[in-house]
Amino acid sequence: AQTVTQSQPEMSVQEAETVTLSCTYDTSESDYYLFWYKQPPSRQMILVIRQEAYKQQNATENRFSVNFQKAAKSFSLKISDSQLGDAAMYFCAYSTGTSGTYKYIFGTGTRLKVLA
Amino acid sequence: ETGVTQSPTHLIKTRGQQVTLRCSSQSGHNTVSWYQQALGQGPQFIFQYYREEENGRGNFPPRFSGLQFPNYSSELNVNALELDDSALYLCASSAGGGSYNEQFFGPGTRLTVL
């Protein structure tokens, strides 16, 4: 069975600094996708960044980038130039669609605090 | 463009009762997924509907069932409620049933089972 593990329940970063959130996963599938979602306090979850497993190039979205290590089954999120608005719960997620049946697995989340 | 909406916002039920939660997908989206998020946990995938058919299911018992309507809105029904069903229920819509598509989440329905 596939699993997603986020080993950091909480992280803190100083405003304008860089922080890396960790995520590891386990799967026997070769075709899958990985995501980072952000859930601000009392607000809706939104997509931060996504990565296709067959692409070796790490995805980047403005201040957000990932370090995707397929062999190690690691998918970390780097946030550069942290801003107060980045404070939220961050969830790593895995999805696959083998034989047309889809499933999505989320990690337990990392709470990011941004210090002014 | 209208985002994903869910109703009701909050709901209190007693053990053994049945509940129906509703979700309206974002305009142009034909796929709806449902998640259960217990306090302090990540969302747990319940199931996904694509063009009115279930095309994916997580590890939830049959008392969790759903429907998708021709306008792509959806319902989640839970029978024989248990105390552990207390959680935030999230609906997410996407344009297509593929696993790569970005999911747009609603604000959730907070269900409390007493």
mmCIF file of C-alpha atoms in Angstrom:
data_model
loop_
_atom_site.group_PDB
_atom_site.id
_atom_site.type_symbol
_atom_site.label_atom_id
_atom_site.label_comp_id
_atom_site.label_asym_id
_atom_site.label_seq_id
_atom_site.Cartn_x
_atom_site.Cartn_y
_atom_site.Cartn_z
ATOM 1 C CA ALA A 1 0.000 0.000 0.000
ATOM 2 C CA GLN A 2 1.163 3.506 -0.750
ATOM 3 C CA THR A 3 2.082 5.795 2.151
ATOM 4 C CA VAL A 4 3.127 9.426 2.523
ATOM 5 C CA THR A 5 5.175 10.524 5.521
ATOM 6 C CA GLN A 6 5.828 14.050 6.736
ATOM 7 C CA SER A 7 8.184 13.764 9.692
ATOM 8 C CA GLN A 8 8.126 17.435 10.709
ATOM 9 C CA PRO A 9 4.883 18.280 12.566
ATOM 10 C CA GLU A 10 5.945 21.916 12.854
ATOM 11 C CA MET A 11 8.600 24.186 11.371
ATOM 12 C CA SER A 12 9.487 27.839 11.939
ATOM 13 C CA VAL A 13 11.247 30.253 9.599
ATOM 14 C CA GLN A 14 12.229 33.868 9.854
ATOM 15 C CA GLU A 15 10.612 36.201 7.343
ATOM 16 C CA ALA A 16 12.711 36.455 4.139
ATOM 17 C CA GLU A 17 14.615 33.270 4.984
ATOM 18 C CA THR A 18 14.440 29.866 3.285
ATOM 19 C CA VAL A 19 12.824 26.737 4.721
ATOM 20 C CA THR A 20 12.576 23.154 3.491
ATOM 21 C CA LEU A 21 9.691 20.837 4.330
ATOM 22 C CA SER A 22 10.316 17.112 4.059
ATOM 23 C CA CYS A 23 8.166 14.392 2.546
ATOM 24 C CA THR A 24 8.861 10.748 1.831
ATOM 25 C CA TYR A 25 6.563 8.249 0.198
ATOM 26 C CA ASP A 26 6.406 4.580 -0.517
ATOM 27 C CA THR A 27 4.966 3.006 -3.640
ATOM 28 C CA SER A 28 5.557 0.193 -6.062
ATOM 29 C CA GLU A 29 3.934 2.137 -8.912
ATOM 30 C CA SER A 30 6.072 3.644 -11.653
ATOM 31 C CA ASP A 31 3.532 6.207 -12.821
ATOM 32 C CA TYR A 32 2.341 8.677 -10.211
ATOM 33 C CA TYR A 33 2.206 12.338 -9.303
ATOM 34 C CA LEU A 34 3.236 14.298 -6.242
ATOM 35 C CA PHE A 35 1.795 17.503 -4.884
ATOM 36 C CA TRP A 36 2.222 20.062 -2.157
ATOM 37 C CA TYR A 37 -0.976 21.676 -0.919
ATOM 38 C CA LYS A 38 -1.286 24.617 1.468
ATOM 39 C CA GLN A 39 -4.115 24.959 3.994
ATOM 40 C CA PRO A 40 -4.117 28.413 5.639
ATOM 41 C CA PRO A 41 -5.944 28.766 8.970
ATOM 42 C CA SER A 42 -9.709 28.642 8.398
ATOM 43 C CA ARG A 43 -9.223 28.903 4.652
ATOM 44 C CA GLN A 44 -9.491 26.521 1.738
ATOM 45 C CA MET A 45 -6.713 24.206 0.657
ATOM 46 C CA ILE A 46 -4.853 25.317 -2.462
ATOM 47 C CA LEU A 47 -2.260 23.700 -4.699
ATOM 48 C CA VAL A 48 1.289 24.988 -4.287
ATOM 49 C CA ILE A 49 3.227 22.824 -6.715
ATOM 50 C CA ARG A 50 3.084 19.433 -8.465
ATOM 51 C CA GLN A 51 5.573 17.004 -9.949
ATOM 52 C CA GLU A 52 5.178 14.222 -12.476
ATOM 53 C CA ALA A 53 7.203 11.169 -11.453
ATOM 54 C CA TYR A 54 8.549 10.524 -14.949
ATOM 55 C CA LYS A 55 10.041 14.025 -15.156
ATOM 56 C CA GLN A 56 13.509 14.289 -13.684
ATOM 57 C CA GLN A 57 13.488 18.069 -13.676
ATOM 58 C CA ASN A 58 12.362 19.544 -10.373
ATOM 59 C CA ALA A 59 9.211 21.661 -10.522
ATOM 60 C CA THR A 60 9.385 25.358 -9.659
ATOM 61 C CA GLU A 61 6.638 27.915 -9.027
ATOM 62 C CA ASN A 62 8.000 31.355 -8.180
ATOM 63 C CA ARG A 63 9.385 31.131 -4.605
ATOM 64 C CA PHE A 64 8.420 27.455 -4.299
ATOM 65 C CA SER A 65 10.533 24.611 -5.618
ATOM 66 C CA VAL A 66 10.825 20.908 -4.987
ATOM 67 C CA ASN A 67 13.701 18.488 -4.646
ATOM 68 C CA PHE A 68 12.403 15.275 -6.166
ATOM 69 C CA GLN A 69 14.575 12.226 -5.554
ATOM 70 C CA LYS A 70 12.722 9.332 -7.167
ATOM 71 C CA ALA A 71 15.094 6.572 -6.126
ATOM 72 C CA ALA A 72 15.011 7.748 -2.533
ATOM 73 C CA LYS A 73 11.246 8.372 -2.739
ATOM 74 C CA SER A 74 11.711 11.853 -1.369
ATOM 75 C CA PHE A 75 9.823 15.006 -2.329
ATOM 76 C CA SER A 76 10.782 18.068 -0.300
ATOM 77 C CA LEU A 77 9.415 21.593 -0.683
ATOM 78 C CA LYS A 78 11.691 24.617 -0.499
ATOM 79 C CA ILE A 79 10.168 28.021 0.191
ATOM 80 C CA SER A 80 12.500 30.930 -0.537
ATOM 81 C CA ASP A 81 12.121 34.485 0.740
ATOM 82 C CA SER A 82 9.433 33.373 3.215
ATOM 83 C CA GLN A 83 6.523 35.727 3.723
ATOM 84 C CA LEU A 84 4.017 36.069 6.556
ATOM 85 C CA GLY A 85 1.314 34.802 4.193
ATOM 86 C CA ASP A 86 3.157 31.506 3.838
ATOM 87 C CA ALA A 87 2.111 30.524 7.361
ATOM 88 C CA ALA A 88 -0.160 27.497 6.983
ATOM 89 C CA MET A 89 -0.402 23.721 7.139
ATOM 90 C CA TYR A 90 1.424 22.128 4.234
ATOM 91 C CA PHE A 91 0.397 18.704 2.995
ATOM 92 C CA CYS A 92 2.377 16.454 0.735
ATOM 93 C CA ALA A 93 0.173 14.274 -1.460
ATOM 94 C CA TYR A 94 0.561 11.361 -3.845
ATOM 95 C CA SER A 95 -1.817 10.282 -6.570
ATOM 96 C CA THR A 96 -1.978 7.464 -9.042
ATOM 97 C CA GLY A 97 -4.473 6.172 -11.549
ATOM 98 C CA THR A 98 -3.580 2.578 -12.282
ATOM 99 C CA SER A 99 -6.118 0.961 -14.585
ATOM 100 C CA GLY A 100 -8.319 4.041 -14.458
ATOM 101 C CA THR A 101 -8.995 3.735 -10.734
ATOM 102 C CA TYR A 102 -7.690 6.749 -8.935
ATOM 103 C CA LYS A 103 -6.502 7.278 -5.404
ATOM 104 C CA TYR A 104 -5.008 10.158 -3.502
ATOM 105 C CA ILE A 105 -2.935 9.906 -0.341
ATOM 106 C CA PHE A 106 -2.057 12.860 1.866
ATOM 107 C CA GLY A 107 0.559 13.091 4.577
ATOM 108 C CA THR A 108 -0.210 14.273 8.095
ATOM 109 C CA GLY A 109 0.992 17.801 7.373
ATOM 110 C CA THR A 110 3.634 20.253 8.564
ATOM 111 C CA ARG A 111 2.579 23.443 10.291
ATOM 112 C CA LEU A 112 4.779 26.296 9.088
ATOM 113 C CA LYS A 113 5.176 29.371 11.273
ATOM 114 C CA VAL A 114 6.720 32.504 9.799
ATOM 115 C CA LEU A 115 8.354 34.832 12.314
ATOM 116 C CA ALA A 116 8.443 38.565 11.672
ATOM 117 C CA GLU B 1 -15.975 31.825 -12.091
ATOM 118 C CA THR B 2 -17.682 30.233 -9.064
ATOM 119 C CA GLY B 3 -15.499 28.166 -6.764
ATOM 120 C CA VAL B 4 -16.326 24.937 -4.966
ATOM 121 C CA THR B 5 -19.095 25.320 -2.424
ATOM 122 C CA GLN B 6 -20.250 22.918 0.272
ATOM 123 C CA SER B 7 -23.328 22.730 2.458
ATOM 124 C CA PRO B 8 -24.019 22.760 5.281
ATOM 125 C CA THR B 9 -21.086 24.459 6.986
ATOM 126 C CA HIS B 10 -21.618 22.681 10.287
ATOM 127 C CA LEU B 11 -23.718 19.712 11.278
ATOM 128 C CA ILE B 12 -24.400 17.888 14.533
ATOM 129 C CA LYS B 13 -25.788 14.359 14.489
ATOM 130 C CA THR B 14 -26.148 11.532 16.953
ATOM 131 C CA ARG B 15 -24.683 8.069 16.651
ATOM 132 C CA GLY B 16 -26.662 5.787 14.347
ATOM 133 C CA GLN B 17 -28.192 8.599 12.292
ATOM 134 C CA GLN B 18 -27.662 9.218 8.603
ATOM 135 C CA VAL B 19 -26.234 12.374 7.012
ATOM 136 C CA THR B 20 -26.023 13.874 3.535
ATOM 137 C CA LEU B 21 -23.387 16.440 2.612
ATOM 138 C CA ARG B 22 -23.498 18.439 -0.604
ATOM 139 C CA CYS B 23 -20.912 19.869 -2.938
ATOM 140 C CA SER B 24 -21.138 22.096 -5.996
ATOM 141 C CA SER B 25 -18.135 21.781 -8.258
ATOM 142 C CA GLN B 26 -16.308 24.652 -9.869
ATOM 143 C CA SER B 27 -17.618 25.759 -13.228
ATOM 144 C CA GLY B 28 -16.236 23.569 -16.025
ATOM 145 C CA HIS B 29 -15.178 20.724 -13.722
ATOM 146 C CA ASN B 30 -16.583 17.213 -14.206
ATOM 147 C CA THR B 31 -14.813 15.400 -11.378
ATOM 148 C CA VAL B 32 -15.485 15.523 -7.648
ATOM 149 C CA SER B 33 -13.470 13.907 -4.868
ATOM 150 C CA TRP B 34 -14.431 13.617 -1.205
ATOM 151 C CA TYR B 35 -12.074 13.587 1.753
ATOM 152 C CA GLN B 36 -12.384 13.119 5.507
ATOM 153 C CA GLN B 37 -10.024 15.238 7.596
ATOM 154 C CA ALA B 38 -9.900 14.404 11.285
ATOM 155 C CA LEU B 39 -8.584 17.058 13.642
ATOM 156 C CA GLY B 40 -4.823 17.451 13.276
ATOM 157 C CA GLN B 41 -4.614 14.947 10.421
ATOM 158 C CA GLY B 42 -4.262 15.056 6.672
ATOM 159 C CA PRO B 43 -7.249 14.479 4.394
ATOM 160 C CA GLN B 44 -8.193 10.843 3.836
ATOM 161 C CA PHE B 45 -9.483 10.027 0.340
ATOM 162 C CA ILE B 46 -13.021 8.631 0.438
ATOM 163 C CA PHE B 47 -13.896 8.388 -3.265
ATOM 164 C CA GLN B 48 -13.957 10.191 -6.589
ATOM 165 C CA TYR B 49 -16.730 10.635 -9.139
ATOM 166 C CA TYR B 50 -16.072 11.313 -12.799
ATOM 167 C CA ARG B 51 -19.026 11.988 -15.094
ATOM 168 C CA GLU B 52 -21.458 10.465 -12.587
ATOM 169 C CA GLU B 53 -19.468 7.241 -12.103
ATOM 170 C CA GLU B 54 -17.288 6.285 -9.142
ATOM 171 C CA ASN B 55 -13.738 5.866 -10.457
ATOM 172 C CA GLY B 56 -11.692 5.577 -7.284
ATOM 173 C CA ARG B 57 -12.256 4.711 -3.643
ATOM 174 C CA GLY B 58 -10.187 4.811 -0.474
ATOM 175 C CA ASN B 59 -10.401 2.512 2.542
ATOM 176 C CA PHE B 60 -13.850 3.486 3.739
ATOM 177 C CA PRO B 61 -16.717 1.084 4.516
ATOM 178 C CA PRO B 62 -19.794 0.817 2.284
ATOM 179 C CA ARG B 63 -21.833 2.993 4.643
ATOM 180 C CA PHE B 64 -19.984 5.872 2.970
ATOM 181 C CA SER B 65 -21.664 6.317 -0.397
ATOM 182 C CA GLY B 66 -21.971 9.054 -2.950
ATOM 183 C CA LEU B 67 -23.668 10.403 -6.003
ATOM 184 C CA GLN B 68 -22.753 12.769 -8.790
ATOM 185 C CA PHE B 69 -25.471 14.537 -10.728
ATOM 186 C CA PRO B 70 -25.602 15.556 -14.413
ATOM 187 C CA ASN B 71 -24.542 19.103 -13.444
ATOM 188 C CA TYR B 72 -21.506 17.484 -11.713
ATOM 189 C CA SER B 73 -22.565 18.485 -8.215
ATOM 190 C CA SER B 74 -22.202 15.691 -5.697
ATOM 191 C CA GLU B 75 -23.486 14.233 -2.450
ATOM 192 C CA LEU B 76 -21.750 12.248 0.239
ATOM 193 C CA ASN B 77 -24.019 10.026 2.317
ATOM 194 C CA VAL B 78 -22.950 8.400 5.548
ATOM 195 C CA ASN B 79 -25.232 5.829 7.201
ATOM 196 C CA ALA B 80 -25.139 4.504 10.762
ATOM 197 C CA LEU B 81 -22.942 7.330 12.013
ATOM 198 C CA GLU B 82 -20.206 6.489 14.492
ATOM 199 C CA LEU B 83 -18.380 8.792 16.886
ATOM 200 C CA ASP B 84 -15.200 8.446 14.783
ATOM 201 C CA ASP B 85 -17.018 9.956 11.807
ATOM 202 C CA SER B 86 -16.659 13.350 13.470
ATOM 203 C CA ALA B 87 -14.392 15.295 11.108
ATOM 204 C CA LEU B 88 -14.130 17.998 8.470
ATOM 205 C CA TYR B 89 -15.421 16.661 5.154
ATOM 206 C CA LEU B 90 -13.785 18.247 2.140
ATOM 207 C CA CYS B 91 -14.977 18.205 -1.417
ATOM 208 C CA ALA B 92 -12.614 18.943 -4.299
ATOM 209 C CA SER B 93 -13.381 19.351 -7.972
ATOM 210 C CA SER B 94 -11.113 19.046 -10.973
ATOM 211 C CA ALA B 95 -11.296 19.207 -14.752
ATOM 212 C CA GLY B 96 -11.031 15.538 -15.575
ATOM 213 C CA GLY B 97 -10.575 12.333 -13.628
ATOM 214 C CA GLY B 98 -6.825 12.045 -14.117
ATOM 215 C CA SER B 99 -4.513 11.867 -11.141
ATOM 216 C CA TYR B 100 -2.440 14.844 -12.327
ATOM 217 C CA ASN B 101 -5.211 17.400 -12.359
ATOM 218 C CA GLU B 102 -5.196 20.184 -9.805
ATOM 219 C CA GLN B 103 -7.964 19.773 -7.271
ATOM 220 C CA PHE B 104 -9.858 22.830 -6.105
ATOM 221 C CA PHE B 105 -11.104 22.396 -2.571
ATOM 222 C CA GLY B 106 -14.247 23.681 -0.913
ATOM 223 C CA PRO B 107 -14.348 25.117 2.614
ATOM 224 C CA GLY B 108 -15.584 21.845 4.092
ATOM 225 C CA THR B 109 -18.457 20.656 6.251
ATOM 226 C CA ARG B 110 -17.690 20.159 9.938
ATOM 227 C CA LEU B 111 -19.593 17.073 11.142
ATOM 228 C CA THR B 112 -19.895 16.349 14.849
ATOM 229 C CA VAL B 113 -21.328 13.004 15.936
ATOM 230 C CA LEU B 114 -22.520 12.812 19.545
#
